[in-house]
């Protein structure tokens, strides 16, 4: 039946629900600790968290009972159906339908679905969509609870008791009269100087059961019944005189997609369509196709722009070093931007950051490598060098992490080992560098998020209009759980990150070993039991195609955007300058110290120090003993 869902196709027993509520509130048994029982049960003496956990497992055990799917044919029997259709001069029809449904067992689902077809075929075989306005739902002449779901064929209206704690979920055994009222529009089309009234023959049905049905049609006078529609139409039509017709279907007739009843009228009998009606009708006729085409265009445009950005990233945008931009680039960020040319960008970036801290006056440094050491300086002795571009109020996260790792290491002869600091703080240092990168990479990120949300919204809208919302949602969850386990297989260390103690580890193990597999197989069973209808396959294929485009778009490398791209190009130019391949600022002690941390981060320290030594020899500088060195890096010339 169109529109049925996992929850709406299963029994909801009040007694089982009550049991579930009792289980959920089982924490109240903690009061039994203080009751005068000599030997309280082991369950009572468990900590509260363990009781809640076991209660949750008990509730899971009852889920198969809570969601036990019923058999509609064993619970209900549709005996007959009658419909009254009154067409007005505005081209709309008011429809009143009455179904006699016998409830066969006392425990039943408590309601029925009436499927209202809205899509129809004209004489040329083109598919069109009728407008639909719901008016009322009744049971035994009284207003009844209802809910409306979408489908490819039209609407599916649930009529029956609301499933809640204080109401009966069952229809009484015996005959139940189910009534529904609604309005159908777009029944008139113009053709060769006349107007054609196309009336649906069968209208609504319950669970597609083959019951006897009669439809009474009342139309404006002056019409002529078309005889061409009588061939193999699957129903009998009788004229009641003038403007009334009686359509009857035999019980057991398997064809419920019957041709419309077409009546010819002179031009001007019905209201003519407005200028906007053809546009609205066209969009409603091809809504899924329009949405699928729109989503495909958006995805293709995003993929094309991303490939264009990636191609543009291959070429440098800068012709010379931008020193102002270089001032905002930390050694760690420079190493990350040049990571493809480094064996370990974390190590070189960390050593460069330590060198930067030493030049800023935080430490004294023996050598910027794994075997090097630093010693803390007296607070009053921290003067800092002229080449320090970062104020202490605006330190990059990488400098803060590097300083923190050295500050808290144990002292050994008043000195701290750089390699040990890197070993302990490598993961935290990597996260700090990525935060720096993300800060400069913000531009363009909003576009990717907007694309992702837009495409998911289009997929959800197609699924909603086609009655596939629950099916597609289940598919998404199943795929997400599968991807989660694939990632866990590749990175098993991530499974226990959220576990802070033994109980946390147990909860994580239960989640991955029981909870998620149970959800996976339950949703998989729902997908198998409720596949799309044949007319829903086009919408399902469109959604699948959009998801494939989304995966392709997200799988593409993320291009550098905005300032971060200029930083990368600037770093590449700086390394060429440090290696002596291009000209740049004139060498001096200040220039050497300014770029030394970056030279270490970019694995160009040897070339940069060699250039400095040659400059010292040419300039007659006898020695180089800066305040931030424990011992000179460059020996006397």
Coordinates of C-alpha atoms in Angstrom, one line a residue:
X1 CA 0.0 0.0 0.0
X2 CA 1.4 3.4 -0.9
X3 CA 2.8 5.5 1.9
X4 CA 3.1 2.7 4.4
X5 CA 6.1 2.9 6.7
X6 CA 8.0 0.6 9.0
X7 CA 6.1 2.0 12.0
X8 CA 2.8 2.4 10.2
X9 CA 2.8 -1.2 9.0
X10 CA 3.4 -2.8 12.4
X11 CA 1.2 -3.4 15.4
X12 CA 1.4 -1.2 18.5
X13 CA 0.2 -3.1 21.5
X14 CA -0.7 -1.0 24.5
X15 CA 0.3 -3.7 27.0
X16 CA 3.7 -4.1 25.4
X17 CA 4.2 -0.3 25.3
X18 CA 3.3 -0.2 29.0
X19 CA 5.9 -2.8 29.6
X20 CA 8.5 -0.7 27.8
X21 CA 7.6 2.3 29.9
X22 CA 8.1 0.3 33.0
X23 CA 11.5 -0.9 31.8
X24 CA 12.5 2.7 30.9
X25 CA 11.7 3.8 34.4
X26 CA 13.3 0.9 36.1
X27 CA 15.7 3.2 37.9
X28 CA 13.0 3.5 40.5
X29 CA 14.0 0.1 41.9
X30 CA 17.0 1.8 43.5
X31 CA 14.6 2.5 46.4
X32 CA 14.6 -1.2 47.1
X33 CA 18.1 -0.8 48.5
X34 CA 16.5 0.7 51.6
X35 CA 13.6 -1.8 51.7
X36 CA 13.5 -4.4 54.5
X37 CA 14.5 -7.3 52.3
X38 CA 17.3 -9.5 53.6
X39 CA 18.9 -10.3 50.2
X40 CA 18.3 -7.7 47.5
X41 CA 18.8 -9.0 44.0
X42 CA 22.1 -8.4 42.2
X43 CA 20.3 -6.2 39.7
X44 CA 19.1 -3.9 42.5
X45 CA 22.6 -3.5 43.9
X46 CA 24.1 -2.5 40.5
X47 CA 25.1 1.1 40.0
X48 CA 22.5 3.4 38.3
X49 CA 24.3 3.5 35.0
X50 CA 24.4 -0.3 34.8
X51 CA 20.7 -0.6 35.6
X52 CA 19.9 1.9 32.9
X53 CA 22.1 0.0 30.5
X54 CA 20.5 -3.4 31.2
X55 CA 17.0 -1.8 31.0
X56 CA 17.9 -0.5 27.6
X57 CA 18.9 -4.0 26.5
X58 CA 15.6 -5.3 27.9
X59 CA 13.8 -2.7 25.8
X60 CA 15.7 -3.8 22.7
X61 CA 14.6 -7.3 23.3
X62 CA 11.0 -6.1 23.2
X63 CA 11.5 -4.1 20.0
X64 CA 10.6 -7.1 17.7
X65 CA 7.2 -7.3 19.6
X66 CA 6.7 -3.6 19.4
X67 CA 7.3 -3.6 15.6
X68 CA 5.7 -7.0 14.8
X69 CA 4.3 -6.4 11.3
X70 CA 0.7 -7.2 10.8
X71 CA -1.1 -8.8 7.8
X72 CA -3.8 -6.4 6.6
X73 CA -5.8 -9.1 4.8
X74 CA -6.1 -11.1 8.1
X75 CA -7.2 -8.1 10.1
X76 CA -9.6 -6.3 7.7
X77 CA -11.9 -7.0 4.8
X78 CA -13.2 -4.2 2.5
X79 CA -16.8 -5.1 1.6
X80 CA -17.8 -2.2 -0.7
X81 CA -17.0 1.3 -1.6
X82 CA -19.2 4.2 -2.9
X83 CA -18.0 7.5 -4.3
X84 CA -19.9 10.7 -5.1
X85 CA -18.3 13.2 -7.4
X86 CA -19.8 16.6 -8.1
X87 CA -18.1 18.8 -10.7
X88 CA -18.5 22.6 -10.6
X89 CA -18.1 25.2 -13.3
X90 CA -14.6 26.1 -12.0
X91 CA -13.3 22.7 -13.2
X92 CA -12.9 21.3 -9.7
X93 CA -14.7 18.2 -8.3
X94 CA -15.8 17.6 -4.7
X95 CA -15.4 13.9 -3.9
X96 CA -17.0 12.1 -1.0
X97 CA -16.1 8.4 -0.6
X98 CA -17.4 5.8 1.8
X99 CA -15.8 2.4 2.5
X100 CA -17.4 -0.4 4.5
X101 CA -14.5 -2.1 6.2
X102 CA -15.0 -5.2 8.5
X103 CA -12.5 -5.6 11.3
X104 CA -11.9 -9.4 11.6
X105 CA -9.9 -9.6 14.8
X106 CA -10.0 -7.6 18.0
X107 CA -6.3 -6.7 17.9
X108 CA -5.6 -4.8 14.7
X109 CA -3.7 -1.9 13.4
X110 CA -6.5 0.5 14.3
X111 CA -6.9 2.3 10.9
X112 CA -6.7 2.0 7.2
X113 CA -4.9 3.8 4.3
X114 CA -7.0 5.3 1.5
X115 CA -4.8 5.8 -1.6
X116 CA -6.0 8.7 -3.8
X117 CA -4.5 8.7 -7.3
X118 CA -3.6 12.1 -8.6
X119 CA -1.5 11.1 -11.7
X120 CA -3.5 10.3 -14.8
X121 CA -2.9 9.8 -18.6
X122 CA -4.6 11.8 -21.3
X123 CA -5.7 10.6 -24.7
X124 CA -2.2 11.2 -26.1
X125 CA -0.6 9.1 -23.3
X126 CA 1.0 12.1 -21.5
X127 CA 1.1 12.0 -17.7
X128 CA -0.5 14.8 -15.7
X129 CA -1.0 15.6 -12.1
X130 CA -4.3 16.6 -10.5
X131 CA -4.5 19.2 -7.8
X132 CA -5.7 17.8 -4.4
X133 CA -7.2 19.5 -1.4
X134 CA -8.1 17.4 1.6
X135 CA -11.3 18.3 3.4
X136 CA -12.4 15.7 6.0
X137 CA -12.0 12.2 7.4
X138 CA -14.8 10.4 9.3
X139 CA -15.5 7.1 10.9
X140 CA -19.1 6.2 11.7
X141 CA -20.1 9.7 10.8
X142 CA -17.7 11.4 13.3
X143 CA -14.5 13.3 12.6
X144 CA -11.6 11.0 12.8
X145 CA -7.8 11.4 13.2
X146 CA -5.9 11.3 9.9
X147 CA -2.4 11.9 8.4
X148 CA -1.3 12.5 4.8
X149 CA 1.6 10.9 3.0
X150 CA 2.9 11.5 -0.5
X151 CA 3.5 8.9 -3.2
X152 CA 4.2 8.8 -6.9
X153 CA 0.5 7.9 -7.7
X154 CA -0.9 10.6 -5.3
X155 CA -1.8 10.8 -1.7
X156 CA -2.1 8.1 0.9
X157 CA -4.5 9.1 3.8
X158 CA -4.3 7.2 7.1
X159 CA -7.7 7.2 8.8
X160 CA -8.0 5.7 12.2
X161 CA -7.3 6.0 15.9
X162 CA -4.3 8.1 16.9
X163 CA -1.7 5.7 18.4
X164 CA -1.1 7.1 21.9
X165 CA -0.9 6.0 25.5
X166 CA -4.5 6.9 26.4
X167 CA -6.4 5.8 23.3
X168 CA -7.4 2.4 21.9
X169 CA -5.2 1.4 18.9
X170 CA -7.8 -1.0 17.5
X171 CA -10.9 -0.7 15.4
X172 CA -13.9 -2.6 16.9
X173 CA -14.7 -6.0 15.4
X174 CA -17.4 -5.8 12.8
X175 CA -18.4 -3.3 10.2
X176 CA -16.7 0.1 10.2
X177 CA -17.7 3.0 7.9
X178 CA -14.8 5.0 6.8
X179 CA -15.5 8.3 5.0
X180 CA -13.2 10.8 3.3
X181 CA -13.8 14.1 1.5
X182 CA -11.5 16.0 -0.8
X183 CA -11.3 18.2 -3.9
X184 CA -9.7 17.4 -7.2
X185 CA -8.7 20.0 -9.7
X186 CA -7.2 20.3 -13.2
X187 CA -10.0 18.1 -14.7
X188 CA -10.6 20.3 -17.8
X189 CA -8.4 20.7 -20.9
X190 CA -9.0 22.6 -24.1
X191 CA -8.8 20.6 -27.4
X192 CA -9.8 21.7 -30.9
X193 CA -12.2 24.4 -29.9
X194 CA -13.9 22.5 -27.1
X195 CA -13.3 21.6 -23.5
X196 CA -12.8 18.1 -22.3
X197 CA -13.8 17.1 -18.8
X198 CA -11.6 14.1 -17.7
X199 CA -13.0 12.4 -14.6
X200 CA -11.2 9.7 -12.7
X201 CA -13.1 6.4 -12.9
X202 CA -12.0 4.5 -9.8
X203 CA -10.7 7.2 -7.4
X204 CA -9.7 6.0 -3.9
X205 CA -8.9 2.4 -2.8
X206 CA -8.0 0.7 0.5
X207 CA -4.9 -1.5 0.5
X208 CA -5.7 -2.2 -3.2
X209 CA -8.3 -4.8 -2.1
X210 CA -10.7 -5.9 -4.8
X211 CA -14.0 -4.7 -3.4
X212 CA -17.2 -3.8 -5.4
X213 CA -17.3 -0.1 -6.0
X214 CA -19.8 2.4 -7.4
X215 CA -19.1 6.0 -8.4
X216 CA -21.9 8.5 -8.9
X217 CA -20.8 11.4 -11.1
X218 CA -22.7 14.7 -11.3
X219 CA -21.4 17.1 -14.0
X220 CA -22.7 20.3 -15.5
X221 CA -25.3 20.0 -18.2
X222 CA -24.6 20.2 -21.9
X223 CA -21.8 17.6 -22.1
X224 CA -21.5 14.6 -24.4
X225 CA -19.9 11.4 -23.3
X226 CA -17.1 10.2 -25.4
X227 CA -17.5 6.7 -26.8
X228 CA -13.8 6.2 -27.5
X229 CA -13.1 5.7 -23.8
X230 CA -15.4 2.7 -23.6
X231 CA -13.1 0.1 -25.1
X232 CA -11.4 -2.1 -22.5
X233 CA -12.0 0.4 -19.8
X234 CA -12.6 -2.2 -17.0
X235 CA -15.8 -0.7 -15.7
X236 CA -19.5 -0.2 -16.6
X237 CA -21.0 3.2 -17.1
X238 CA -24.7 4.1 -17.1
X239 CA -26.3 7.4 -17.8
X240 CA -28.7 8.6 -15.1
X241 CA -30.2 11.1 -17.4
X242 CA -28.9 14.6 -18.2
X243 CA -25.9 15.4 -16.1
X244 CA -25.6 12.2 -13.9
X245 CA -23.6 9.0 -14.6
X246 CA -23.1 5.8 -12.6
X247 CA -19.8 3.9 -12.8
X248 CA -19.6 0.4 -11.3
X249 CA -16.7 -2.0 -10.7
X250 CA -17.1 -5.6 -10.0
X251 CA -15.5 -7.2 -6.9
X252 CA -12.3 -8.9 -7.7
X253 CA -11.5 -6.7 -10.8
X254 CA -7.7 -6.6 -10.9
X255 CA -7.4 -3.4 -13.0
X256 CA -7.6 -0.3 -10.7
X257 CA -5.7 2.0 -13.1
X258 CA -8.7 2.6 -15.3
X259 CA -9.0 5.1 -18.2
X260 CA -10.7 8.4 -17.3
X261 CA -14.3 9.2 -18.3
X262 CA -14.1 12.0 -20.9
X263 CA -17.0 14.3 -21.5
X264 CA -17.0 17.0 -24.3
X265 CA -18.3 20.5 -23.6
X266 CA -18.5 23.7 -25.7
X267 CA -15.7 26.2 -25.2
X268 CA -16.4 28.5 -22.3
X269 CA -18.4 26.0 -20.2
X270 CA -15.6 25.9 -17.5
X271 CA -13.3 28.5 -16.2
X272 CA -10.3 29.1 -18.5
X273 CA -6.8 28.6 -17.1
X274 CA -4.8 31.6 -16.0
X275 CA -1.4 32.5 -17.5
X276 CA 0.5 30.9 -14.6
X277 CA -1.6 27.7 -14.5
X278 CA 0.3 26.0 -17.4
X279 CA 3.6 26.7 -15.7
X280 CA 2.4 25.3 -12.4
X281 CA 0.9 22.3 -14.0
X282 CA 4.1 21.6 -16.0
X283 CA 6.2 21.7 -12.8
X284 CA 3.7 19.4 -11.0
X285 CA 3.7 17.0 -13.9
X286 CA 7.5 16.7 -14.0
X287 CA 8.4 17.7 -10.5
X288 CA 10.8 14.7 -9.9
X289 CA 12.4 15.2 -13.3
X290 CA 12.9 18.9 -12.7
X291 CA 14.4 18.4 -9.3
X292 CA 16.7 15.6 -10.6
X293 CA 17.8 17.9 -13.5
X294 CA 18.3 20.8 -11.1
X295 CA 20.4 18.7 -8.7
X296 CA 22.5 17.3 -11.5
X297 CA 23.2 20.8 -12.9
X298 CA 24.2 22.0 -9.4
X299 CA 26.4 19.0 -8.9
X300 CA 28.0 19.2 -12.3
X301 CA 28.6 22.9 -11.9
X302 CA 30.2 22.3 -8.5
X303 CA 32.5 19.6 -9.9
X304 CA 33.5 21.8 -12.8
X305 CA 34.3 24.7 -10.6
X306 CA 36.3 22.5 -8.2
X307 CA 38.3 21.0 -11.1
X308 CA 38.9 24.5 -12.4
X309 CA 40.1 25.6 -9.0
X310 CA 42.4 22.6 -8.7
X311 CA 43.9 23.4 -12.1
X312 CA 44.4 27.0 -11.1
X313 CA 46.1 25.9 -7.9
X314 CA 48.8 24.1 -9.9
X315 CA 50.2 27.5 -11.1
X316 CA 51.7 30.1 -8.9
X317 CA 49.8 33.3 -8.5
X318 CA 52.8 35.3 -7.2
X319 CA 55.8 36.5 -9.1
X320 CA 57.8 37.8 -6.1
X321 CA 57.9 37.1 -2.4
X322 CA 55.2 38.9 -0.4
X323 CA 57.0 39.8 2.8
X324 CA 53.9 41.2 4.5
X325 CA 52.0 37.9 3.9
X326 CA 55.1 36.0 5.0
X327 CA 55.0 37.7 8.4
X328 CA 51.6 36.0 9.0
X329 CA 52.9 32.5 8.1
X330 CA 54.2 30.5 11.0
X331 CA 57.0 27.9 10.5
X332 CA 54.5 25.1 11.2
X333 CA 52.1 26.3 8.6
X334 CA 54.9 26.8 6.0
X335 CA 56.0 23.2 6.6
X336 CA 52.4 22.0 6.2
X337 CA 51.9 23.9 3.0
X338 CA 55.2 22.3 1.6
X339 CA 54.5 18.9 3.1
X340 CA 54.7 17.0 -0.2
X341 CA 58.4 18.0 -0.4
X342 CA 59.3 17.0 3.2
X343 CA 59.9 13.6 4.7
X344 CA 58.2 14.7 8.0
X345 CA 56.6 18.1 8.0
X346 CA 55.6 17.8 11.7
X347 CA 59.2 17.4 12.7
X348 CA 60.6 20.2 10.5
X349 CA 57.7 22.5 11.5
X350 CA 58.2 21.8 15.2
X351 CA 62.0 22.5 15.0
X352 CA 61.3 25.7 13.1
X353 CA 58.8 26.7 15.8
X354 CA 61.4 26.1 18.5
X355 CA 63.9 28.2 16.6
X356 CA 61.3 31.0 16.3
X357 CA 60.6 30.8 20.1
X358 CA 64.3 31.0 20.8
X359 CA 64.7 34.1 18.6
X360 CA 61.7 35.6 20.3
X361 CA 63.5 35.2 23.6
X362 CA 61.6 32.3 25.2
X363 CA 64.5 29.8 25.3
X364 CA 68.1 29.4 24.4
X365 CA 68.8 26.8 21.8
X366 CA 71.7 24.5 21.2
X367 CA 70.5 23.2 17.7
X368 CA 67.1 23.0 16.0
X369 CA 67.0 19.2 15.5
X370 CA 65.9 16.1 17.4
X371 CA 69.2 15.9 19.4
X372 CA 69.1 19.6 20.3
X373 CA 68.3 21.0 23.7
X374 CA 66.8 24.2 25.0
X375 CA 67.2 25.9 28.3
X376 CA 64.7 28.3 29.9
X377 CA 65.5 31.9 30.2
X378 CA 64.9 34.2 33.1
X379 CA 61.7 36.2 32.7
X380 CA 63.6 39.5 33.0
X381 CA 66.1 38.2 30.4
X382 CA 63.6 37.6 27.6
X383 CA 64.3 40.5 25.3
X384 CA 63.4 39.0 21.9
X385 CA 65.0 39.7 18.6
X386 CA 64.1 42.3 16.0
X387 CA 63.2 39.5 13.5
X388 CA 60.2 38.3 15.7
X389 CA 57.0 38.9 13.6
X390 CA 54.6 37.6 16.3
X391 CA 53.4 39.5 19.3
X392 CA 52.8 37.4 22.4
X393 CA 49.1 38.4 22.3
X394 CA 48.7 36.9 18.8
X395 CA 50.7 33.8 18.8
X396 CA 49.7 31.1 16.3
X397 CA 48.4 27.9 18.0
X398 CA 51.5 25.9 16.8
X399 CA 53.8 28.3 18.7
X400 CA 51.7 27.9 21.8
X401 CA 51.7 24.1 21.6
X402 CA 55.5 24.0 21.0
X403 CA 56.2 26.3 24.0
X404 CA 53.8 24.3 26.2
X405 CA 55.5 21.0 25.4
X406 CA 58.9 22.4 26.3
X407 CA 57.7 24.2 29.4
X408 CA 56.2 21.2 31.0
X409 CA 58.9 18.6 30.3
X410 CA 61.0 17.6 33.3
X411 CA 64.3 19.3 33.7
X412 CA 67.6 17.5 33.1
X413 CA 70.6 19.6 34.0
X414 CA 68.4 22.7 33.5
X415 CA 67.9 21.7 29.8
X416 CA 65.0 20.3 27.8
X417 CA 65.3 17.8 25.0
X418 CA 63.6 18.9 21.7
X419 CA 63.1 15.4 20.4
X420 CA 61.3 14.2 23.6
X421 CA 59.0 17.3 23.4
X422 CA 58.2 16.5 19.7
X423 CA 57.5 12.8 20.6
X424 CA 55.0 13.7 23.3
X425 CA 53.3 16.6 21.6
X426 CA 53.2 15.5 17.9
X427 CA 49.5 14.8 17.8
X428 CA 48.5 18.0 19.6
X429 CA 50.9 19.9 17.4
X430 CA 49.4 18.5 14.3
X431 CA 45.9 19.6 15.4
X432 CA 47.2 23.1 16.1
X433 CA 48.7 23.4 12.6
X434 CA 45.4 22.2 11.1
X435 CA 43.5 24.8 13.1
X436 CA 45.9 27.5 11.6
X437 CA 45.3 26.1 8.1
X438 CA 41.5 26.0 8.6
X439 CA 41.5 29.6 9.8
X440 CA 43.0 30.9 6.6
X441 CA 41.0 28.3 4.5
X442 CA 37.6 29.6 5.6
X443 CA 36.9 31.4 2.4
X444 CA 35.2 28.9 0.0
X445 CA 34.2 26.5 2.8
X446 CA 30.7 28.0 3.0
X447 CA 30.2 27.2 -0.7
X448 CA 31.0 23.5 -0.2
X449 CA 28.7 23.3 2.8
X450 CA 25.9 25.1 0.9
X451 CA 26.3 22.6 -2.1
X452 CA 26.2 19.6 0.3
X453 CA 23.1 20.8 2.1
X454 CA 21.3 21.9 -1.2
X455 CA 21.9 18.5 -2.9
X456 CA 20.7 16.6 0.2
X457 CA 17.6 18.8 0.4
X458 CA 16.8 18.1 -3.3
X459 CA 17.2 14.3 -2.6
X460 CA 15.0 14.6 0.4
X461 CA 12.4 16.5 -1.5
X462 CA 12.3 14.0 -4.4
X463 CA 12.0 11.2 -1.8
X464 CA 9.2 13.1 0.0
X465 CA 7.2 13.7 -3.2
X466 CA 7.7 10.1 -4.4
X467 CA 6.7 8.5 -1.1
X468 CA 10.3 7.2 -0.6
X469 CA 11.2 9.4 2.4
X470 CA 11.5 6.5 4.9
X471 CA 13.1 4.2 2.4
X472 CA 15.8 6.7 1.4
X473 CA 16.3 7.6 5.1
X474 CA 16.9 4.0 5.9
X475 CA 19.3 3.6 3.0
X476 CA 21.3 6.6 4.3
X477 CA 21.5 5.2 7.8
X478 CA 22.5 1.8 6.5
X479 CA 25.2 3.4 4.3
X480 CA 26.4 5.6 7.1
X481 CA 26.8 2.6 9.5
X482 CA 28.6 0.6 6.8
X483 CA 31.0 3.5 6.2
X484 CA 31.6 3.8 9.9
X485 CA 32.6 0.2 10.2
X486 CA 34.9 0.5 7.1
X487 CA 36.6 3.4 8.8
X488 CA 36.9 1.4 12.0
X489 CA 38.5 -1.4 10.1
X490 CA 41.0 1.0 8.6
X491 CA 41.6 2.9 11.9
X492 CA 40.7 0.6 14.8
X493 CA 42.3 3.0 17.3
X494 CA 39.4 5.4 16.8
X495 CA 36.9 3.1 18.4
X496 CA 37.9 3.8 22.0
X497 CA 38.6 7.5 21.8
X498 CA 35.3 8.4 23.5
X499 CA 35.9 5.9 26.4
X500 CA 37.3 7.6 29.5
X501 CA 37.0 4.7 31.9
X502 CA 36.0 1.1 32.0
X503 CA 32.3 1.8 31.9
X504 CA 32.9 4.1 28.9
X505 CA 34.8 1.4 27.2
X506 CA 32.0 -1.1 27.8
X507 CA 29.4 1.3 26.4
X508 CA 31.5 1.9 23.3
X509 CA 31.9 -1.9 22.9
X510 CA 28.1 -2.4 23.3
X511 CA 27.4 0.3 20.8
X512 CA 29.7 -1.1 18.1
X513 CA 29.0 -4.8 18.8
X514 CA 25.3 -4.7 19.5
X515 CA 23.6 -1.4 19.0
X516 CA 24.8 -0.4 15.6
X517 CA 24.6 -3.9 14.1
X518 CA 21.0 -4.2 15.5
X519 CA 20.0 -0.9 13.8
X520 CA 21.8 -1.9 10.6
X521 CA 20.0 -5.2 10.2
X522 CA 16.6 -3.8 11.3
X523 CA 16.8 -1.1 8.7
X524 CA 18.1 -3.5 6.1
X525 CA 15.1 -5.8 6.8
X526 CA 12.8 -2.8 6.4
X527 CA 14.5 -1.9 3.0
X528 CA 14.0 -5.5 1.8
X529 CA 10.4 -5.7 3.0
X530 CA 9.4 -2.3 1.6
X531 CA 11.1 -1.9 -1.8
X532 CA 10.0 1.0 -4.1
X533 CA 6.9 0.4 -6.3
X534 CA 7.6 0.2 -10.0
X535 CA 6.4 3.8 -10.6
X536 CA 8.8 4.9 -7.8
X537 CA 11.9 3.4 -9.5
X538 CA 12.5 6.5 -11.6
X539 CA 12.6 8.7 -8.5
X540 CA 14.8 6.1 -6.7
X541 CA 17.2 6.1 -9.7
X542 CA 17.3 9.9 -9.7
X543 CA 18.2 10.0 -6.0
X544 CA 20.9 7.4 -6.5
X545 CA 22.4 9.3 -9.4
X546 CA 22.5 12.5 -7.3
X547 CA 24.1 10.7 -4.4
X548 CA 26.8 9.4 -6.8
X549 CA 27.4 12.9 -8.0
X550 CA 27.6 14.1 -4.4
X551 CA 30.2 11.4 -3.5
X552 CA 32.3 12.3 -6.6
X553 CA 32.2 16.0 -5.6
X554 CA 33.2 15.3 -2.0
X555 CA 35.9 12.9 -3.1
X556 CA 37.7 15.5 -5.1
X557 CA 40.7 17.1 -3.4
X558 CA 39.7 20.4 -1.7
X559 CA 41.4 23.3 -3.5
X560 CA 43.2 26.0 -1.7
X561 CA 41.2 29.2 -1.6
X562 CA 41.8 32.8 -0.8
X563 CA 44.7 33.8 1.4
X564 CA 45.9 30.2 2.0
X565 CA 46.7 29.8 -1.7
X566 CA 48.8 32.9 -1.8
X567 CA 50.6 31.7 1.4
X568 CA 51.4 28.4 -0.3
X569 CA 52.8 30.2 -3.4
X570 CA 54.7 32.5 -1.2
X571 CA 56.3 29.6 0.7
X572 CA 57.4 28.0 -2.6
X573 CA 59.0 31.3 -3.7
X574 CA 60.7 31.7 -0.3
X575 CA 62.2 28.2 -0.4
X576 CA 63.6 29.0 -3.8
X577 CA 65.1 32.2 -2.4
X578 CA 66.6 30.3 0.6
X579 CA 68.2 27.8 -1.8
X580 CA 69.7 30.6 -3.8
X581 CA 67.6 30.0 -6.9
X582 CA 66.1 33.4 -7.1
X583 CA 67.1 36.8 -5.7
X584 CA 65.5 38.4 -2.7
X585 CA 66.3 40.6 0.3
X586 CA 69.9 41.4 0.9
X587 CA 71.7 39.2 3.4
X588 CA 72.2 40.5 6.9
X589 CA 72.2 39.2 10.4
X590 CA 68.6 40.3 10.8
X591 CA 67.6 38.7 7.4
X592 CA 69.3 35.5 8.4
X593 CA 67.5 35.3 11.8
X594 CA 64.2 36.4 10.2
X595 CA 64.1 33.5 7.8
X596 CA 66.0 30.9 9.7
X597 CA 62.9 29.3 11.4
X598 CA 61.2 29.1 8.0
X599 CA 64.4 27.6 6.5
X600 CA 64.4 24.9 9.2
X601 CA 60.7 24.2 8.6
X602 CA 61.3 23.9 4.8
X603 CA 64.4 21.7 5.1
X604 CA 66.6 24.4 3.6
X605 CA 68.6 25.3 6.7
X606 CA 72.0 24.0 5.3
X607 CA 71.7 26.1 2.2
X608 CA 70.5 29.2 4.1
X609 CA 73.3 28.9 6.7
X610 CA 75.9 28.3 4.0
X611 CA 74.8 31.5 2.2
X612 CA 75.0 33.3 5.6
X613 CA 78.5 32.0 6.2
X614 CA 79.7 33.2 2.8
X615 CA 78.2 36.6 3.4
X616 CA 80.0 36.8 6.8
X617 CA 83.3 35.9 5.2
X618 CA 82.8 38.5 2.5
X619 CA 81.7 41.1 5.0
X620 CA 84.6 40.4 7.4
X621 CA 82.3 39.5 10.2
X622 CA 84.6 37.5 12.5
X623 CA 81.9 35.7 14.7
X624 CA 78.2 35.2 15.1
X625 CA 77.1 34.7 18.7
X626 CA 73.5 35.7 19.2
X627 CA 72.0 35.9 22.6
X628 CA 69.4 33.1 21.9
X629 CA 72.1 30.4 21.3
X630 CA 73.6 28.2 23.9
X631 CA 76.5 27.8 21.5
X632 CA 77.0 29.2 18.1
X633 CA 75.3 27.4 15.1
X634 CA 77.8 29.0 12.7
X635 CA 81.4 28.8 13.6
X636 CA 83.7 31.8 13.3
X637 CA 84.8 32.6 9.8

